[in-house]
mmCIF file of C-alpha atoms in Angstrom:
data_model
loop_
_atom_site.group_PDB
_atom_site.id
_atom_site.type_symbol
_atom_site.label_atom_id
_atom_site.label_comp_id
_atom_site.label_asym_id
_atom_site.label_seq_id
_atom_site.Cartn_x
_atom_site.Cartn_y
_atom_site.Cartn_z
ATOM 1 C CA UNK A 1 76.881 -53.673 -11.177
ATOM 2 C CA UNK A 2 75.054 -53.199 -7.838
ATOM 3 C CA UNK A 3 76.124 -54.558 -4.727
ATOM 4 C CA UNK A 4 73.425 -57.261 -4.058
ATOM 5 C CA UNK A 5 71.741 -55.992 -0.999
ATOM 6 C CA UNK A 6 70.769 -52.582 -3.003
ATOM 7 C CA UNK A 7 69.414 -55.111 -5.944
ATOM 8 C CA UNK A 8 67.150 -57.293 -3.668
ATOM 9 C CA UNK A 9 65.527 -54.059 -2.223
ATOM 10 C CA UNK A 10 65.211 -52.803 -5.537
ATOM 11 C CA UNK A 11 63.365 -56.113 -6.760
ATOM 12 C CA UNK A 12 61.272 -55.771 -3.471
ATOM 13 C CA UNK A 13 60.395 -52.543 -4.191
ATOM 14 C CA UNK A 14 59.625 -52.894 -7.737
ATOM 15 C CA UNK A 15 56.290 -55.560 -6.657
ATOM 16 C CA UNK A 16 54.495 -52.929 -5.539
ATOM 17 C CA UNK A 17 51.828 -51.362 -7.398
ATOM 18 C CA UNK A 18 52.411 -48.667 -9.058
ATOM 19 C CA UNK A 19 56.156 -48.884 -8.446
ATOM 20 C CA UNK A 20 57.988 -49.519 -11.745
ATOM 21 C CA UNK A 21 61.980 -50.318 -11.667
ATOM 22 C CA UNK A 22 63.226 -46.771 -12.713
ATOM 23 C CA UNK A 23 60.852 -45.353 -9.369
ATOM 24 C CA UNK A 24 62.277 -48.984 -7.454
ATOM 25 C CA UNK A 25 65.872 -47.817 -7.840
ATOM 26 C CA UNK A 26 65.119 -43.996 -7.099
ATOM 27 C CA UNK A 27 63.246 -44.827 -4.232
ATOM 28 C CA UNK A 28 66.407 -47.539 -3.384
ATOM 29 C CA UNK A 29 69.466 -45.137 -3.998
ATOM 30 C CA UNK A 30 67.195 -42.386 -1.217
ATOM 31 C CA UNK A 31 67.035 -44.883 1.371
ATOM 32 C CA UNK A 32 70.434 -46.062 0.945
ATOM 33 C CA UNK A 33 71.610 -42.394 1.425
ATOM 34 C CA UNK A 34 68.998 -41.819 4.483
ATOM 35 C CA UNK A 35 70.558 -42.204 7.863
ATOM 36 C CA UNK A 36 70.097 -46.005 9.317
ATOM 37 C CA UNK A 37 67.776 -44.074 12.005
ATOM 38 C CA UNK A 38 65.157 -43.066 9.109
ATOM 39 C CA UNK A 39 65.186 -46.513 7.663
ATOM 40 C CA UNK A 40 64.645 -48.547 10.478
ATOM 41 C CA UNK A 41 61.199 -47.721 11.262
ATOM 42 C CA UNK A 42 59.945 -48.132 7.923
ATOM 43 C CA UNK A 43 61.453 -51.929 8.065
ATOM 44 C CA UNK A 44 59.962 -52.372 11.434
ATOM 45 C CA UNK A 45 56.585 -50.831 10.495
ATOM 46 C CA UNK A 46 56.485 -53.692 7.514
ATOM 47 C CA UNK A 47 57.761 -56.453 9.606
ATOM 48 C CA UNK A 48 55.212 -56.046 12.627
ATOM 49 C CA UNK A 49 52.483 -54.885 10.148
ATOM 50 C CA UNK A 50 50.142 -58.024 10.151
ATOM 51 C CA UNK A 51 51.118 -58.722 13.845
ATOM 52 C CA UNK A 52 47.869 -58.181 16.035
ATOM 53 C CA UNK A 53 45.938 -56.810 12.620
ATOM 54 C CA UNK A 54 42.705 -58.982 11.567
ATOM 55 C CA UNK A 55 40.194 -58.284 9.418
ATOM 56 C CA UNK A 56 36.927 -57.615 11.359
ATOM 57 C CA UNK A 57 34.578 -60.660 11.508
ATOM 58 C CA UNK A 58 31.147 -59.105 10.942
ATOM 59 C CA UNK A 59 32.166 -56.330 8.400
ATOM 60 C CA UNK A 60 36.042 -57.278 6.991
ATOM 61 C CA UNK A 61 37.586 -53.842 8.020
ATOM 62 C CA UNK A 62 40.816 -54.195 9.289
ATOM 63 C CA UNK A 63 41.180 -54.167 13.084
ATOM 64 C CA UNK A 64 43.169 -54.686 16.154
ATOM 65 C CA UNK A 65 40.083 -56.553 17.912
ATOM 66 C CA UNK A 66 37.343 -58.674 16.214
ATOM 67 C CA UNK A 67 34.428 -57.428 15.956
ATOM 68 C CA UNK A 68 36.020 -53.791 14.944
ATOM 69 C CA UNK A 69 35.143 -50.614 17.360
ATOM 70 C CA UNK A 70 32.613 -49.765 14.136
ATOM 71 C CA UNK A 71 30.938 -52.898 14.584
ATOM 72 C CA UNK A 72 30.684 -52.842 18.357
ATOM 73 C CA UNK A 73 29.780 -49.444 18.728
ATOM 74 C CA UNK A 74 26.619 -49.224 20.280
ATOM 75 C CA UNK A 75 25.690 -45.734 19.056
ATOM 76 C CA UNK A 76 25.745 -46.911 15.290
ATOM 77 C CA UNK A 77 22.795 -47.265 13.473
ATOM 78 C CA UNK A 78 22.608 -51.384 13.386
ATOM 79 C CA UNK A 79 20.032 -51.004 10.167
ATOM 80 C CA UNK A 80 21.700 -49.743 7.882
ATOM 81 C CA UNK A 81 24.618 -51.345 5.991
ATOM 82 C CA UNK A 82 26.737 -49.800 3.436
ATOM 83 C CA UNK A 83 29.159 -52.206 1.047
ATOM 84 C CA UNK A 84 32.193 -50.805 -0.114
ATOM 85 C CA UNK A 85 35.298 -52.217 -2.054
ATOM 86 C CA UNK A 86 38.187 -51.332 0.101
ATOM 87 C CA UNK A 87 39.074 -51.090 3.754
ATOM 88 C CA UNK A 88 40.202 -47.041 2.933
ATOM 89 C CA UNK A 89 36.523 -46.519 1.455
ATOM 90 C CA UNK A 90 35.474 -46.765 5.135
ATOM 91 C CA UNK A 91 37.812 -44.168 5.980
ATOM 92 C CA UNK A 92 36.540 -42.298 3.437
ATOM 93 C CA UNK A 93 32.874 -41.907 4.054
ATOM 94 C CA UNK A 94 33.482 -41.902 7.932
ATOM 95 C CA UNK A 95 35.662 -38.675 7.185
ATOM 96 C CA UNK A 96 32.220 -37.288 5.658
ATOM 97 C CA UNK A 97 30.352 -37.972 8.579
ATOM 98 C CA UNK A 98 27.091 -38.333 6.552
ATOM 99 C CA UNK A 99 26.511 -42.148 7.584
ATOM 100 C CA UNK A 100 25.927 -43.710 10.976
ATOM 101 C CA UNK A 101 25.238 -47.193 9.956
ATOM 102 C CA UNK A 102 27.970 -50.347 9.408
ATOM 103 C CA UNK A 103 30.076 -51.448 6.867
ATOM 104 C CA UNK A 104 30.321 -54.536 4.758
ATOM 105 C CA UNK A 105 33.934 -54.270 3.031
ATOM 106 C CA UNK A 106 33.986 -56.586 -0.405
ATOM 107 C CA UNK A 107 37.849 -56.449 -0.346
ATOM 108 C CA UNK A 108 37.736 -56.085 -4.291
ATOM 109 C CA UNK A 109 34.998 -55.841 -7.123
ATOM 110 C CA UNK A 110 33.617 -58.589 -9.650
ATOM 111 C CA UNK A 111 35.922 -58.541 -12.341
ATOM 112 C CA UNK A 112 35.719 -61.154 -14.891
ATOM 113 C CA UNK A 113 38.707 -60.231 -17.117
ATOM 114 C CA UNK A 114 40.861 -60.063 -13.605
ATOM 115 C CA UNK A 115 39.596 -63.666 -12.520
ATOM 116 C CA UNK A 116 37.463 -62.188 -9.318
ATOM 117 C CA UNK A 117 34.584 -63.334 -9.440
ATOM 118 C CA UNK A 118 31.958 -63.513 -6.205
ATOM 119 C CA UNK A 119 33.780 -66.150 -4.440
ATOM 120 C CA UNK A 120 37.117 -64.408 -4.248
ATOM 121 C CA UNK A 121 35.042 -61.117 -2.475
ATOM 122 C CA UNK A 122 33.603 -61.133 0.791
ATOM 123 C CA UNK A 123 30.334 -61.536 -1.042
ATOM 124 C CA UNK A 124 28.741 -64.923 0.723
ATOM 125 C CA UNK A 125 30.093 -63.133 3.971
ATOM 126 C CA UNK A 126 27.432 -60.363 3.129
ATOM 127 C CA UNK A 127 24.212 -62.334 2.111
ATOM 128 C CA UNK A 128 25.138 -64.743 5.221
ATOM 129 C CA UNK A 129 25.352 -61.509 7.473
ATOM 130 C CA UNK A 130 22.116 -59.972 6.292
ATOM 131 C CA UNK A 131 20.515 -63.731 6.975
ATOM 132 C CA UNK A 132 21.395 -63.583 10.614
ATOM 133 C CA UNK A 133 20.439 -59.975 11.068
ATOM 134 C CA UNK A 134 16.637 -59.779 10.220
ATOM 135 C CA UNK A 135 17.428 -55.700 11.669
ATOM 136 C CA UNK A 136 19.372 -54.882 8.979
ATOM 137 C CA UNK A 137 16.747 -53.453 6.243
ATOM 138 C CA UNK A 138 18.648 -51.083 4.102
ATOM 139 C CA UNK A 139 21.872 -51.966 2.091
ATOM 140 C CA UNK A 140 23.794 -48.786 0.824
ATOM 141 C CA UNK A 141 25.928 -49.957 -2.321
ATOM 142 C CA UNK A 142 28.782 -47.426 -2.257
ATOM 143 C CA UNK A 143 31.153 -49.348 -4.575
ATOM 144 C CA UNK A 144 33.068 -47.077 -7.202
ATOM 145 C CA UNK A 145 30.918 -45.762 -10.100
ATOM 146 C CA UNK A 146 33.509 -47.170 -12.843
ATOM 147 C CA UNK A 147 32.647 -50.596 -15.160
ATOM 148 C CA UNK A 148 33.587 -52.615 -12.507
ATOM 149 C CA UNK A 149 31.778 -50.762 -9.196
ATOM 150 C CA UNK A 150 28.633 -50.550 -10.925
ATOM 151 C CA UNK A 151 28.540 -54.143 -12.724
ATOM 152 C CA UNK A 152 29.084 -55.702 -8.503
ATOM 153 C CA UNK A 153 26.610 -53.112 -7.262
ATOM 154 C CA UNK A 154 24.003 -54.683 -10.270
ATOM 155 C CA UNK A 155 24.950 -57.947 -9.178
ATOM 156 C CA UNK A 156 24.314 -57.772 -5.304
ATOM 157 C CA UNK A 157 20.851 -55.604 -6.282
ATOM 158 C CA UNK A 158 20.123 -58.692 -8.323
ATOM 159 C CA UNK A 159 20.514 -60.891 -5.425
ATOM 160 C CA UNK A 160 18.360 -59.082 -3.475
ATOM 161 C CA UNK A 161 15.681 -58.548 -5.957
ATOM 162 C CA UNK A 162 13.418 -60.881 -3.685
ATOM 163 C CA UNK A 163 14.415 -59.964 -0.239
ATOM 164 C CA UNK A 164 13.091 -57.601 2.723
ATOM 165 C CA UNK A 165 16.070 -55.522 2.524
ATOM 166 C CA UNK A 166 16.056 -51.986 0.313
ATOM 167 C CA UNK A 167 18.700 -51.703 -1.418
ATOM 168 C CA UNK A 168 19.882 -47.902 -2.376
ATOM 169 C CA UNK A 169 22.959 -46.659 -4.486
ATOM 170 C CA UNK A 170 25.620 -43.670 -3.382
ATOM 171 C CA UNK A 171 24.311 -40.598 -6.085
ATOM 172 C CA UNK A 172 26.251 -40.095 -9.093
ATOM 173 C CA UNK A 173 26.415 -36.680 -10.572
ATOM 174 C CA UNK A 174 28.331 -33.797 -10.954
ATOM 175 C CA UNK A 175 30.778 -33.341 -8.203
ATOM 176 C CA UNK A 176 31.284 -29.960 -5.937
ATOM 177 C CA UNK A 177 33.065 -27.707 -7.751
ATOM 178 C CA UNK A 178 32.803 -28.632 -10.960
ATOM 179 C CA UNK A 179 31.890 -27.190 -14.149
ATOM 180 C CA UNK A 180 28.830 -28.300 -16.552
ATOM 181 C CA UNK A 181 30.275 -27.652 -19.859
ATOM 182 C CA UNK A 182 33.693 -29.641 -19.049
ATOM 183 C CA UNK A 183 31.594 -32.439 -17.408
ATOM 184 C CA UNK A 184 31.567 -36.186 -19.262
ATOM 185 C CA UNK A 185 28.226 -36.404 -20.795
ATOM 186 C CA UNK A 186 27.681 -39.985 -19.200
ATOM 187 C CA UNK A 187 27.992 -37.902 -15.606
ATOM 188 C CA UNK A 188 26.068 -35.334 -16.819
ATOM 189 C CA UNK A 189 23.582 -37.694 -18.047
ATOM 190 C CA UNK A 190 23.300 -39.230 -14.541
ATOM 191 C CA UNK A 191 22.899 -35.600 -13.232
ATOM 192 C CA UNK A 192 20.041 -34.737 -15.216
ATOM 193 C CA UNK A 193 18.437 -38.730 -14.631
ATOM 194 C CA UNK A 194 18.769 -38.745 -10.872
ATOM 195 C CA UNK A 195 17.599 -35.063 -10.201
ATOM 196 C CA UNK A 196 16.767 -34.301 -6.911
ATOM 197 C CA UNK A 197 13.333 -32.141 -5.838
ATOM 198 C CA UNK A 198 14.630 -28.514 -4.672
ATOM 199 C CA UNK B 1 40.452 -44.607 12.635
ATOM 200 C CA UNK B 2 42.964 -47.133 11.499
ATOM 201 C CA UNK B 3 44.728 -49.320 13.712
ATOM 202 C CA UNK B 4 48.333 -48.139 14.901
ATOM 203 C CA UNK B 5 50.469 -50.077 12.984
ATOM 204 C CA UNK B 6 48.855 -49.189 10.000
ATOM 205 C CA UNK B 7 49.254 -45.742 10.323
ATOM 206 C CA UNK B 8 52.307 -45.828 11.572
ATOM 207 C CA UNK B 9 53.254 -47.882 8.085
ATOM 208 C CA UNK B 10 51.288 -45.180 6.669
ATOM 209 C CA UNK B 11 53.324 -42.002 7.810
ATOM 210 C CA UNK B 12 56.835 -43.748 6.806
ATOM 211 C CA UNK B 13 55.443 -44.800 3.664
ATOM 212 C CA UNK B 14 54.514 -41.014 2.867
ATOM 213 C CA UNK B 15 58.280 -39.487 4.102
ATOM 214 C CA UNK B 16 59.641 -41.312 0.855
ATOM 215 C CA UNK B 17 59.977 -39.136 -2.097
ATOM 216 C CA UNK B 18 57.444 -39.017 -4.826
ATOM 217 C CA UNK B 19 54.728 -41.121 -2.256
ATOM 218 C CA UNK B 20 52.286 -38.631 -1.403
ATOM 219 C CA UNK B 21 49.428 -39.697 1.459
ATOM 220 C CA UNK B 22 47.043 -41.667 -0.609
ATOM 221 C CA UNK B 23 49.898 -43.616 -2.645
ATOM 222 C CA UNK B 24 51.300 -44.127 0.603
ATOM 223 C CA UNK B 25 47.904 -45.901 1.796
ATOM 224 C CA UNK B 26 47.420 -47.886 -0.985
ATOM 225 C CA UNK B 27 50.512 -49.256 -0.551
ATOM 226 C CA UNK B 28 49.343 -49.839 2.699
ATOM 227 C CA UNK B 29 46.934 -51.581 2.196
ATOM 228 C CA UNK B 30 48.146 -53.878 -0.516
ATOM 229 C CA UNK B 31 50.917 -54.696 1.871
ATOM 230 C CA UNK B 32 47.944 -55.586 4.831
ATOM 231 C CA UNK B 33 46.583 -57.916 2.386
ATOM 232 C CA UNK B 34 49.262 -59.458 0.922
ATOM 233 C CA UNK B 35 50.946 -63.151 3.009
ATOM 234 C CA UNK B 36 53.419 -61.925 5.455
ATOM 235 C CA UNK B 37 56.199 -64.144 2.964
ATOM 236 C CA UNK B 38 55.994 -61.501 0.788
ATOM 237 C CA UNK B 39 56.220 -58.426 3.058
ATOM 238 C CA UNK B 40 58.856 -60.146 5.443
ATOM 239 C CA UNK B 41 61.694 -59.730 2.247
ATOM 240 C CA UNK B 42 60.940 -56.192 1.910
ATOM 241 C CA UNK B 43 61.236 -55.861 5.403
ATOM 242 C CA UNK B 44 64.583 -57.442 6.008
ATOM 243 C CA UNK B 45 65.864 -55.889 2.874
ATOM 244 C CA UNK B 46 65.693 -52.200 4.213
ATOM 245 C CA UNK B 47 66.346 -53.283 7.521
ATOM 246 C CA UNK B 48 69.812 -54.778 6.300
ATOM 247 C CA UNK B 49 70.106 -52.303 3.352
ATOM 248 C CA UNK B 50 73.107 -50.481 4.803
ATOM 249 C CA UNK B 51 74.798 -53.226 6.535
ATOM 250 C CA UNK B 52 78.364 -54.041 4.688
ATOM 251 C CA UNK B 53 77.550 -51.306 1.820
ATOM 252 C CA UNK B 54 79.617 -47.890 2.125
ATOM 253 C CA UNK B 55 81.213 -45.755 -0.597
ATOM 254 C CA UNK B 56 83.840 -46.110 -2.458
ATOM 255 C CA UNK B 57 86.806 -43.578 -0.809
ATOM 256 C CA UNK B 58 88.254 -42.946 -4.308
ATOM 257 C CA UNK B 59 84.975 -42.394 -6.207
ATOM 258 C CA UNK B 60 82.234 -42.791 -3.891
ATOM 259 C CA UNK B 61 80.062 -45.053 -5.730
ATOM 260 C CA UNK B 62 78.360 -47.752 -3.632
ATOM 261 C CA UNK B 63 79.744 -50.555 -3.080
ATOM 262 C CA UNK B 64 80.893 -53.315 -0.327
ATOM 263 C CA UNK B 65 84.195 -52.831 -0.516
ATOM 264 C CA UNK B 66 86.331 -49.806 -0.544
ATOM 265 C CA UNK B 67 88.141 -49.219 -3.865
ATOM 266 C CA UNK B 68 84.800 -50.461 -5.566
ATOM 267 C CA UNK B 69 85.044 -52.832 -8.093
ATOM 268 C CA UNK B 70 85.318 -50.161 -10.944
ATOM 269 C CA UNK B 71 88.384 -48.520 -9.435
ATOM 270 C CA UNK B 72 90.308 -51.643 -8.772
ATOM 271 C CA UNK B 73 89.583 -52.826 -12.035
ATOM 272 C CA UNK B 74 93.003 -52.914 -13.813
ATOM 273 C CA UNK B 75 91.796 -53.113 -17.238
ATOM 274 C CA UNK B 76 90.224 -49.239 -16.786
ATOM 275 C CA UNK B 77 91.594 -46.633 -18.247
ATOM 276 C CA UNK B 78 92.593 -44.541 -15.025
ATOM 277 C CA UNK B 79 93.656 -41.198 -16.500
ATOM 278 C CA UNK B 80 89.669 -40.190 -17.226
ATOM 279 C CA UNK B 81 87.228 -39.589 -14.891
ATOM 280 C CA UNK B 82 83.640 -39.220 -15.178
ATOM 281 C CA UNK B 83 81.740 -36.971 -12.610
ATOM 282 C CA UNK B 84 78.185 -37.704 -12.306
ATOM 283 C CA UNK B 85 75.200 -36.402 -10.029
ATOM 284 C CA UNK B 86 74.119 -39.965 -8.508
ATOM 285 C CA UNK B 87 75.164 -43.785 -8.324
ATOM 286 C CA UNK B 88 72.493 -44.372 -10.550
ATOM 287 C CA UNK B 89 74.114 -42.764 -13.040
ATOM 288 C CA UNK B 90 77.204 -44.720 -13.130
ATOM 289 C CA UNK B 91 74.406 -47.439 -13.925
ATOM 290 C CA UNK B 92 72.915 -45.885 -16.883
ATOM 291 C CA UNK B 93 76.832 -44.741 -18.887
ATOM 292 C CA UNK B 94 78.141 -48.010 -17.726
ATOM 293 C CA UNK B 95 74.937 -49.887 -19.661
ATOM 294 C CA UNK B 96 76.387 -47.933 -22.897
ATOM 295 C CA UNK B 97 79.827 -49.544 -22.899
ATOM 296 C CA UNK B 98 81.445 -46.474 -24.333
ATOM 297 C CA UNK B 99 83.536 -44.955 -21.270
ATOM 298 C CA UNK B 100 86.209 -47.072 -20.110
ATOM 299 C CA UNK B 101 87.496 -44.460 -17.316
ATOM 300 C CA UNK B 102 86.913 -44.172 -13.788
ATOM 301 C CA UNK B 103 83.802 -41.943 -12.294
ATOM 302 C CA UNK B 104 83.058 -39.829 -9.643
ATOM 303 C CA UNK B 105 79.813 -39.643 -8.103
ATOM 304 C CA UNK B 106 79.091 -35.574 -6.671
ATOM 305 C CA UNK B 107 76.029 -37.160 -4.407
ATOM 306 C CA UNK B 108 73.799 -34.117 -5.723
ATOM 307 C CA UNK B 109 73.750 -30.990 -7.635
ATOM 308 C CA UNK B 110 74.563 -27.299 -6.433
ATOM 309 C CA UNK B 111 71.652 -25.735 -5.902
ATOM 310 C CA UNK B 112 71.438 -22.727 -3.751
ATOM 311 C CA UNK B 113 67.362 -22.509 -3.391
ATOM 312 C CA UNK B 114 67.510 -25.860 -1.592
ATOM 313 C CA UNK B 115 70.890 -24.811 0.466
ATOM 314 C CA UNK B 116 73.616 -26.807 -1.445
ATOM 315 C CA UNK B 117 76.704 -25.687 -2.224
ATOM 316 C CA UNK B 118 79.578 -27.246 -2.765
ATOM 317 C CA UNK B 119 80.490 -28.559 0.851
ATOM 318 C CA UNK B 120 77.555 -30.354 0.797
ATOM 319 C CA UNK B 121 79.159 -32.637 -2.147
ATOM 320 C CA UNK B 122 82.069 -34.447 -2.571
ATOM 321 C CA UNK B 123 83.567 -31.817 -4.573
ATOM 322 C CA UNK B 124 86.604 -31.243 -2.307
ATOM 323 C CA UNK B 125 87.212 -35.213 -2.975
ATOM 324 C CA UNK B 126 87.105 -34.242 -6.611
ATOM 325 C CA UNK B 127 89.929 -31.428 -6.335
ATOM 326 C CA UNK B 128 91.952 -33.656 -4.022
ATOM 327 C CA UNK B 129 91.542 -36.661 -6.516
ATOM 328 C CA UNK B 130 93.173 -34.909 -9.019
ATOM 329 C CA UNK B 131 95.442 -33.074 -7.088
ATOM 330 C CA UNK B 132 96.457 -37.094 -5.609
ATOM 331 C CA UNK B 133 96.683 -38.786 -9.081
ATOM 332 C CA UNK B 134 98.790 -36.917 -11.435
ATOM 333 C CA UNK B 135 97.657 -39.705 -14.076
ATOM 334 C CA UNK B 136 94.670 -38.262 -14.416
ATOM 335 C CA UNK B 137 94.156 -35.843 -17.396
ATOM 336 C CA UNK B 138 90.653 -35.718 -18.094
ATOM 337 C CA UNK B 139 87.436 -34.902 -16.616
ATOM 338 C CA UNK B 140 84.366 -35.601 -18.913
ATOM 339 C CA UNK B 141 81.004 -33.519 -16.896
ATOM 340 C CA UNK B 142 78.362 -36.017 -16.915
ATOM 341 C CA UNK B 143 75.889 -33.841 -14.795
ATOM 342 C CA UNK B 144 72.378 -33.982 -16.138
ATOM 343 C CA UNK B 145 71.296 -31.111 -18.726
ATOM 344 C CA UNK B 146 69.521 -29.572 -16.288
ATOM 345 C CA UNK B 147 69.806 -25.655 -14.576
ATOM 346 C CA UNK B 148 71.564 -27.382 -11.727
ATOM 347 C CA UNK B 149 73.622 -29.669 -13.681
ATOM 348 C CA UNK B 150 75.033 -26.818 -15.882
ATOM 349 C CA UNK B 151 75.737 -24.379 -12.923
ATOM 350 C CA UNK B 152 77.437 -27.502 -11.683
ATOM 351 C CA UNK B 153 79.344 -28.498 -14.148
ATOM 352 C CA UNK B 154 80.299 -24.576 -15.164
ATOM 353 C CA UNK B 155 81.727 -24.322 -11.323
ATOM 354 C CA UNK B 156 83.862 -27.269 -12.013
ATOM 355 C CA UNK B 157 85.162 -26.184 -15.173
ATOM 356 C CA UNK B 158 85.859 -22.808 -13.517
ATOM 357 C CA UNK B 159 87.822 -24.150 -10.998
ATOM 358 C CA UNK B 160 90.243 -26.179 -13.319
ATOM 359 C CA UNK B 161 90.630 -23.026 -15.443
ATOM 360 C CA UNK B 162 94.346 -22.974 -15.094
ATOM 361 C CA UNK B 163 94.781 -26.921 -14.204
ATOM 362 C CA UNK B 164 96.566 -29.214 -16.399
ATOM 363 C CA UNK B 165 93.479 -31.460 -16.588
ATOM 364 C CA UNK B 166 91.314 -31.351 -19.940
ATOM 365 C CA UNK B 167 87.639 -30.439 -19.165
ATOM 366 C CA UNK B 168 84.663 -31.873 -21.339
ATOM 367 C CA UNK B 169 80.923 -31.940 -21.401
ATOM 368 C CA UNK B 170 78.730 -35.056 -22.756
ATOM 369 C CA UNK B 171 77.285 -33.447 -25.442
ATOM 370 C CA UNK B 172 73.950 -32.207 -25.650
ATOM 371 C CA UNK B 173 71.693 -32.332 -28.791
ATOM 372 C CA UNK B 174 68.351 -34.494 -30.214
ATOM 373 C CA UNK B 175 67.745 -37.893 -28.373
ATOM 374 C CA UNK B 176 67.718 -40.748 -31.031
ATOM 375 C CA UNK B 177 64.694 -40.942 -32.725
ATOM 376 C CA UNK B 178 63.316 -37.454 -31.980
ATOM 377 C CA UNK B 179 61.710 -35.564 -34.280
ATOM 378 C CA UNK B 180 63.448 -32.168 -35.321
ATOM 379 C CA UNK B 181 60.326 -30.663 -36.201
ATOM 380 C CA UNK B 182 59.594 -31.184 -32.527
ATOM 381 C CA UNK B 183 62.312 -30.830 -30.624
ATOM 382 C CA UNK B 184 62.550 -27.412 -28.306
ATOM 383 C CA UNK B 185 64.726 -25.181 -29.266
ATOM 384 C CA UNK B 186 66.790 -24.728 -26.714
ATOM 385 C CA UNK B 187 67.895 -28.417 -27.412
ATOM 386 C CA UNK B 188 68.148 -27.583 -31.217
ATOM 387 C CA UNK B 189 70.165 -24.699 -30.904
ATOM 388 C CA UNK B 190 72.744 -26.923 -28.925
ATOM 389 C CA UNK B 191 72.221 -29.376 -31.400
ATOM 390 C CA UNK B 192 73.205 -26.946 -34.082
ATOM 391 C CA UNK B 193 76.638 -25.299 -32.423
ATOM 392 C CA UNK B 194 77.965 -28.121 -31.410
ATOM 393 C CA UNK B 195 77.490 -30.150 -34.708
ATOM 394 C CA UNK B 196 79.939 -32.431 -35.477
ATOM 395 C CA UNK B 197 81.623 -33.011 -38.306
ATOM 396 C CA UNK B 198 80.434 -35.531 -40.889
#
């Protein structure tokens, strides 16, 4: 019942994440109603959006230039490493400006049930890159604290058990703002464990 | 700190409705990741989206040719038409099977607090419609049960106070399957005046 054009963007649309095929054809029907001028960027940005973008050799963010301006910024603290899942956790912490060191991105997390296990992560890229840099001698593990975050951050510890390197983990506990009695007892429980000296 | 074209996929990502800033970098960065043969379709299907589709003149669904398929359809009953909010919604009463008429999409709802009225719909193509096609001699409100959809659908009935066209209203009243005990009462009390009989 819809002209064909409108169904193959819908179909398009509905392979994103997140995206089911009632938001699909909502999203569809807007753009179809938007003026060509609004539309055509969008379809531009996706066609010329791997064009000139590489993932960083040394740490796996994504880039323009390989090694990334992180990795060949001479200012940066070339000891310290911190792993994180996702290129948009380096945005992240570099928005906190609490860290000076580089990045390792994983581009995922072990995941067993998923079928990701280390070889599908840029895992071997990380114990290769600490080989060739006898500098580095701290690893911060700043994967997510859920099942999955804290099962890869066990596993690269693990790895490690034997090596030069210190390994550390990104503090879980109650965050800003919140409020003890509404807190989950397992963060809670972390609060009270890793208690700081004041 | 992320590349141009990234951001820039980013930002247009973010203008769509319902995809606030970190949906729209997720998305982002699921499309970065994903082979270009699956971003290029995406791509080429908003960037052709509005080539060869227009609306109908008579009832301004979409379609690729104007009449649309439902108005040159012979086999339709032509002397009832359904006005709906959105093309979408000639989707969802079609899927039922039970109207055999002819529609006519408003494009929107009036609402004042967001500046539209009723020049900003095609409710002048409504009036003219019916003025045109003397066939016509009913006019079933399909706007949604909504504040807007009722003001709307009150202004039209207004207007055809002293017309020769019969005005009705899908009816309002429990969803199938709801649970009475449930049920607000607003939605009750509709369900109870305009019982039916048995």
């Amino acid at each position: 019942m819809l002209p064909p054009s409108l169904k193959k963007l819908i179909d398009e649309l509905s392979r994103l994440p997140g995206i089911g095929p009632k938001t699909a054809q909502r999203l569809a029907v807007h753009l179809l109603r938007s003026p060509h001028a609004r539309i055509k960027p969008l379809g531009e940005a996706l066609l010329s959006l791997q064009d000139g973008l590489a993932f960083c050799e040394e740490c796996w963010h994504v880039t323009e230039e390989s090694p990334c301006s992180i990795c060949s910024d001479d200012s940066r603290d070339k000891t310290q490493i911190c792993v994180v899942e996702e290129v948009l956790d380096v945005i992240a912490i570099e928005k906190t400006d609490k860290f000076k060191g580089l990045y390792h991105v994983l581009h995922g997390v072990l995941s067993p049930i998923d079928g990701v296990g280390a070889e599908q992560l840029k895992m071997k890229e990380l114990f290769d890159r600490l080989e060739q840099h006898p500098e580095i001698n701290e690893l911060v593990l700043a994967t997510n604290p859920s099942l999955e975050g804290e099962a890869t951050a066990l596993y690269i510890q693990k790895q490690l058990a034997d090596s030069r390197v210190s390994v550390s983990r990104i503090a879980r506990g109650l965050p800003i703002g919140a409020d003890l009695e509404y807190a989950d007892s397992v963060t809670l429980g972390k609060a009270m464990l890793h208690r700081t000296d004041y």
